[in-house]
Short mmCIF file of C-alpha atoms in Angstrom, two decimals:
data_model
loop_
_atom_site.label_atom_id
_atom_site.label_comp_id
_atom_site.label_asym_id
_atom_site.label_seq_id
_atom_site.Cartn_x
_atom_site.Cartn_y
_atom_site.Cartn_z
CA PRO A 1 0.00 0.00 0.00
CA ARG A 2 1.07 3.57 -0.62
CA ALA A 3 2.18 5.71 2.28
CA PRO A 4 -0.45 8.06 3.71
CA SER A 5 -0.69 11.59 2.33
CA PRO A 6 1.38 14.34 3.96
CA THR A 7 0.13 15.83 7.20
CA ALA A 8 0.69 19.55 7.66
CA ARG A 9 2.12 20.61 10.99
CA THR A 10 1.64 24.20 12.13
CA GLY A 11 2.23 26.21 15.26
CA ALA A 12 5.20 26.49 17.57
CA ALA A 13 7.07 23.32 18.39
CA MET A 14 6.59 21.91 21.85
CA PRO A 15 9.79 21.83 23.93
CA ARG A 16 11.41 18.40 24.11
CA ARG A 17 11.79 16.59 27.43
CA PHE A 18 14.97 14.87 26.21
CA GLN A 19 17.63 16.09 23.78
CA ARG A 20 17.84 14.38 20.39
CA ASN A 21 21.20 13.29 18.98
CA ARG A 22 22.01 12.52 15.36
CA ALA A 23 22.42 8.83 14.71
CA GLN A 24 22.75 6.31 11.89
CA GLY A 25 21.73 2.74 11.33
CA SER A 26 18.76 0.62 10.39
CA VAL A 27 15.60 0.40 12.49
CA ALA A 28 13.45 -2.74 12.16
CA MET A 29 9.70 -2.10 12.44
CA VAL A 30 6.71 -4.46 12.67
CA TYR A 31 3.01 -3.60 12.65
CA GLY A 32 -0.16 -5.33 13.82
CA LEU A 33 -0.72 -6.91 17.24
CA GLU A 34 0.01 -10.47 16.11
CA ALA A 35 3.39 -9.53 14.63
CA ILE A 36 4.21 -7.24 17.58
CA TYR A 37 3.32 -9.98 20.06
CA TYR A 38 5.51 -12.46 18.18
CA GLN A 39 8.56 -10.20 17.99
CA ILE A 40 8.32 -9.10 21.63
CA THR A 41 7.58 -12.51 23.17
CA GLY A 42 9.42 -14.73 20.68
CA GLN A 43 6.40 -16.96 20.15
CA GLU A 44 3.09 -17.04 18.31
CA PHE A 45 -0.06 -16.10 20.18
CA SER A 46 -2.19 -19.06 21.23
CA GLN A 47 -5.20 -19.50 23.44
CA PRO A 48 -4.34 -20.25 27.11
CA SER A 49 -4.30 -23.99 27.82
CA HIS A 50 -7.44 -23.91 30.01
CA VAL A 51 -9.60 -22.78 27.06
CA ARG A 52 -7.64 -24.32 24.19
CA THR A 53 -9.58 -26.62 21.87
CA TYR A 54 -8.58 -28.18 18.58
CA SER A 55 -10.89 -28.55 15.61
CA ARG A 56 -10.64 -31.38 13.10
CA ALA A 57 -8.87 -28.98 10.71
CA ASP A 58 -6.34 -28.07 13.42
CA MET A 59 -5.59 -31.74 14.10
CA ASP A 60 -5.25 -32.48 10.38
CA ALA A 61 -2.80 -29.59 10.00
CA ILE A 62 -0.74 -30.72 13.01
CA TRP A 63 -0.59 -34.28 11.64
CA THR A 64 0.20 -33.21 8.08
CA PHE A 65 2.93 -30.72 8.98
CA ARG A 66 4.22 -32.36 12.16
CA ASN A 67 7.68 -32.99 10.66
CA GLN A 68 7.96 -29.34 9.59
CA LEU A 69 7.21 -27.86 13.02
CA ASP A 70 10.52 -26.91 14.57
CA PRO A 71 10.26 -24.77 17.72
CA MET A 72 14.03 -24.27 17.68
CA GLN A 73 14.19 -22.62 14.25
CA PRO A 74 15.44 -19.00 14.20
CA LEU A 75 12.81 -16.37 14.99
CA SER A 76 13.64 -14.52 11.76
CA LEU A 77 12.89 -17.61 9.66
CA ARG A 78 9.61 -18.31 11.41
CA ALA A 79 8.67 -14.61 11.24
CA SER A 80 9.16 -14.71 7.47
CA GLN A 81 6.95 -17.80 7.19
CA LEU A 82 4.22 -16.04 9.18
CA GLY A 83 4.45 -12.79 7.23
CA TYR A 84 5.94 -10.91 10.20
CA THR A 85 9.13 -9.80 8.40
CA PRO A 86 10.30 -6.43 9.79
CA ASP A 87 10.06 -3.27 7.68
CA PRO A 88 13.48 -1.53 7.50
CA TRP A 89 13.74 2.22 8.24
CA SER A 90 16.84 4.45 8.36
CA LEU A 91 17.63 6.18 11.64
CA ALA A 92 18.05 9.99 11.56
CA ASP A 93 18.30 10.91 15.25
CA GLU A 94 17.37 9.51 18.65
CA SER A 95 16.68 10.47 22.25
CA LEU A 96 16.07 8.66 25.51
CA THR A 97 12.40 8.05 24.71
CA GLY A 98 12.22 7.84 20.93
CA PHE A 99 13.76 8.52 17.56
CA ARG A 100 13.18 9.95 14.10
CA ALA A 101 13.53 7.69 11.08
CA TYR A 102 12.70 7.67 7.37
CA ARG A 103 11.74 5.11 4.74
CA ALA A 104 12.44 5.47 1.02
CA GLY A 105 9.92 4.10 -1.45
CA THR A 106 6.67 2.33 -0.65
CA GLY A 107 5.96 -0.08 2.18
CA PRO A 108 3.27 -1.16 4.65
CA ARG A 109 0.78 1.53 5.60
CA VAL A 110 1.71 3.57 8.66
CA GLU A 111 -0.71 5.78 10.60
CA HIS A 112 -0.43 8.43 13.28
CA GLY A 113 -0.75 6.91 16.75
CA GLN A 114 -0.25 3.38 15.42
CA LEU A 115 1.18 0.76 17.79
CA VAL A 116 4.45 -0.76 16.54
CA ALA A 117 7.36 -2.86 17.70
CA VAL A 118 10.81 -1.44 16.98
CA ARG A 119 14.33 -2.80 17.14
CA PRO A 120 16.87 0.04 17.20
CA PRO A 121 20.41 -0.39 15.80
CA GLY A 122 22.64 -2.58 17.95
CA LYS A 123 19.73 -4.17 19.84
CA ASP A 124 18.76 -7.83 19.64
CA HIS A 125 15.19 -7.45 20.87
CA PHE A 126 12.07 -5.45 19.97
CA LEU A 127 10.45 -2.73 22.06
CA ALA A 128 6.84 -1.54 22.03
CA GLY A 129 6.32 1.92 20.57
CA ARG A 130 3.91 4.20 18.76
CA VAL A 131 4.00 6.54 15.77
CA SER A 132 3.97 10.09 17.16
CA TRP A 133 4.05 11.99 13.84
CA LEU A 134 4.34 11.46 10.08
CA MET A 135 5.54 13.65 7.20
CA GLN A 136 5.94 12.93 3.46
CA GLU A 137 9.02 14.54 1.92
CA ALA A 138 9.09 16.09 -1.56
CA ASP A 139 11.41 13.31 -2.77
CA GLY A 140 8.89 10.63 -1.72
CA ARG A 141 10.55 9.61 1.53
CA LEU A 142 8.27 9.01 4.49
CA GLN A 143 9.65 10.51 7.69
CA ALA A 144 8.23 9.65 11.11
CA GLY A 145 8.76 10.14 14.80
CA PHE A 146 8.50 7.08 17.03
CA GLN A 147 7.97 7.08 20.77
CA VAL A 148 9.34 4.07 22.64
CA LEU A 149 6.84 3.08 25.32
CA PRO A 150 8.44 2.90 28.79
CA GLY A 151 8.96 -0.40 30.56
CA PRO A 152 9.34 -3.90 29.12
CA ALA A 153 6.15 -4.90 27.29
CA GLU A 154 4.60 -8.26 28.17
CA GLY A 155 2.37 -10.21 25.82
CA VAL A 156 -0.93 -11.14 27.47
CA ALA A 157 -4.30 -12.65 26.56
CA LEU A 158 -7.49 -10.63 27.08
CA ARG A 159 -11.21 -11.30 27.07
CA PRO A 160 -14.32 -9.52 28.37
CA THR A 161 -15.90 -10.97 31.47
CA GLY A 162 -18.30 -10.11 34.30
CA ILE A 163 -21.60 -8.32 33.85
CA SER A 164 -20.38 -6.39 30.78
CA GLY A 165 -19.54 -9.44 28.72
CA THR A 166 -19.56 -13.21 28.50
CA ALA A 167 -16.55 -15.48 28.53
CA GLU A 168 -15.17 -16.03 25.03
CA ARG A 169 -11.90 -16.71 23.27
CA TYR A 170 -8.97 -14.53 24.24
CA SER A 171 -7.55 -11.68 22.17
CA ILE A 172 -3.97 -10.44 22.01
CA GLY A 173 -2.88 -7.64 24.32
CA LEU A 174 0.28 -5.96 25.57
CA LEU A 175 0.80 -4.98 29.19
CA LEU A 176 3.32 -2.27 30.10
CA PRO A 177 4.26 -1.72 33.76
CA ALA A 178 4.07 1.56 35.61
CA VAL A 179 7.24 3.67 35.51
CA PRO A 180 7.05 6.04 38.50
CA SER A 181 10.21 7.94 37.52
CA LEU A 182 8.49 9.02 34.27
CA LYS A 183 5.04 9.31 35.91
CA GLU A 184 3.74 6.60 33.58
CA PRO A 185 0.86 4.41 34.84
CA VAL A 186 0.26 0.77 33.98
CA THR A 187 -0.78 0.66 30.32
CA LEU A 188 -2.77 -1.97 28.44
CA ALA A 189 -2.76 -2.11 24.63
CA VAL A 190 -5.76 -3.88 23.06
CA PRO A 191 -6.98 -4.50 19.48
CA GLY A 192 -8.57 -1.50 17.76
CA GLY A 193 -12.30 -1.17 18.42
CA TRP A 194 -12.14 -3.84 21.11
CA LEU A 195 -12.98 -1.71 24.14
CA SER A 196 -16.45 -0.53 25.09
CA PRO A 197 -17.77 1.55 28.05
CA ASP A 198 -17.85 -0.25 31.42
CA ARG A 199 -16.29 -3.40 29.95
CA ILE A 200 -14.63 -5.64 32.55
CA ILE A 201 -11.47 -7.28 31.24
CA GLU A 202 -9.87 -10.56 32.27
CA ILE A 203 -6.10 -10.59 31.72
CA HIS A 204 -4.26 -13.88 31.41
CA SER A 205 -0.48 -13.76 31.82
CA GLU A 206 2.20 -16.40 32.06
CA ARG A 207 3.78 -14.41 34.90
CA PRO A 208 2.13 -14.12 38.34
CA ALA A 209 0.58 -10.75 39.12
CA THR A 210 2.17 -8.53 41.77
#
């Protein structure tokens, strides 16, 4: 898909909390909760074991491809098979909480406020982030600012429960811890359009709650 049309930015710039420094390198980017979950956790999302059921089609697929399932294969190879291959961007500058990068040519659609997972240069793991601004250059390059969300993101499973909903299959979510030093509260990322007023959410995590 083509990159979104340019967005005009007017008015005085807001002062930055942290100084930006020029930098170089390649930034790997993935979009969509399934791909983000996979890159952050290192595994595909699956229903928790206490609600997991297998259809006849699931069992047929497991039996047919059982010799091709290799849990030890490199994450990059499995990501490519799943369509989760990262989108490469070029780093322009960075700060403690984010960076500016650009992409030449066309690529996956990117939107303002979109949740992403990013792997900065020199890092071997992905971090949760969001698109803070976008701008199309005259030469066709797409330039964007990315905010890295504070705290290590944890992949979780979510479903509505209680009086506002009935038990159903789980959806993908990301849980980010509170960071008192930055005055950041606990944050929960859910699929777009998933929330509704007064909804009670059940969160299933592999780690015990504290």
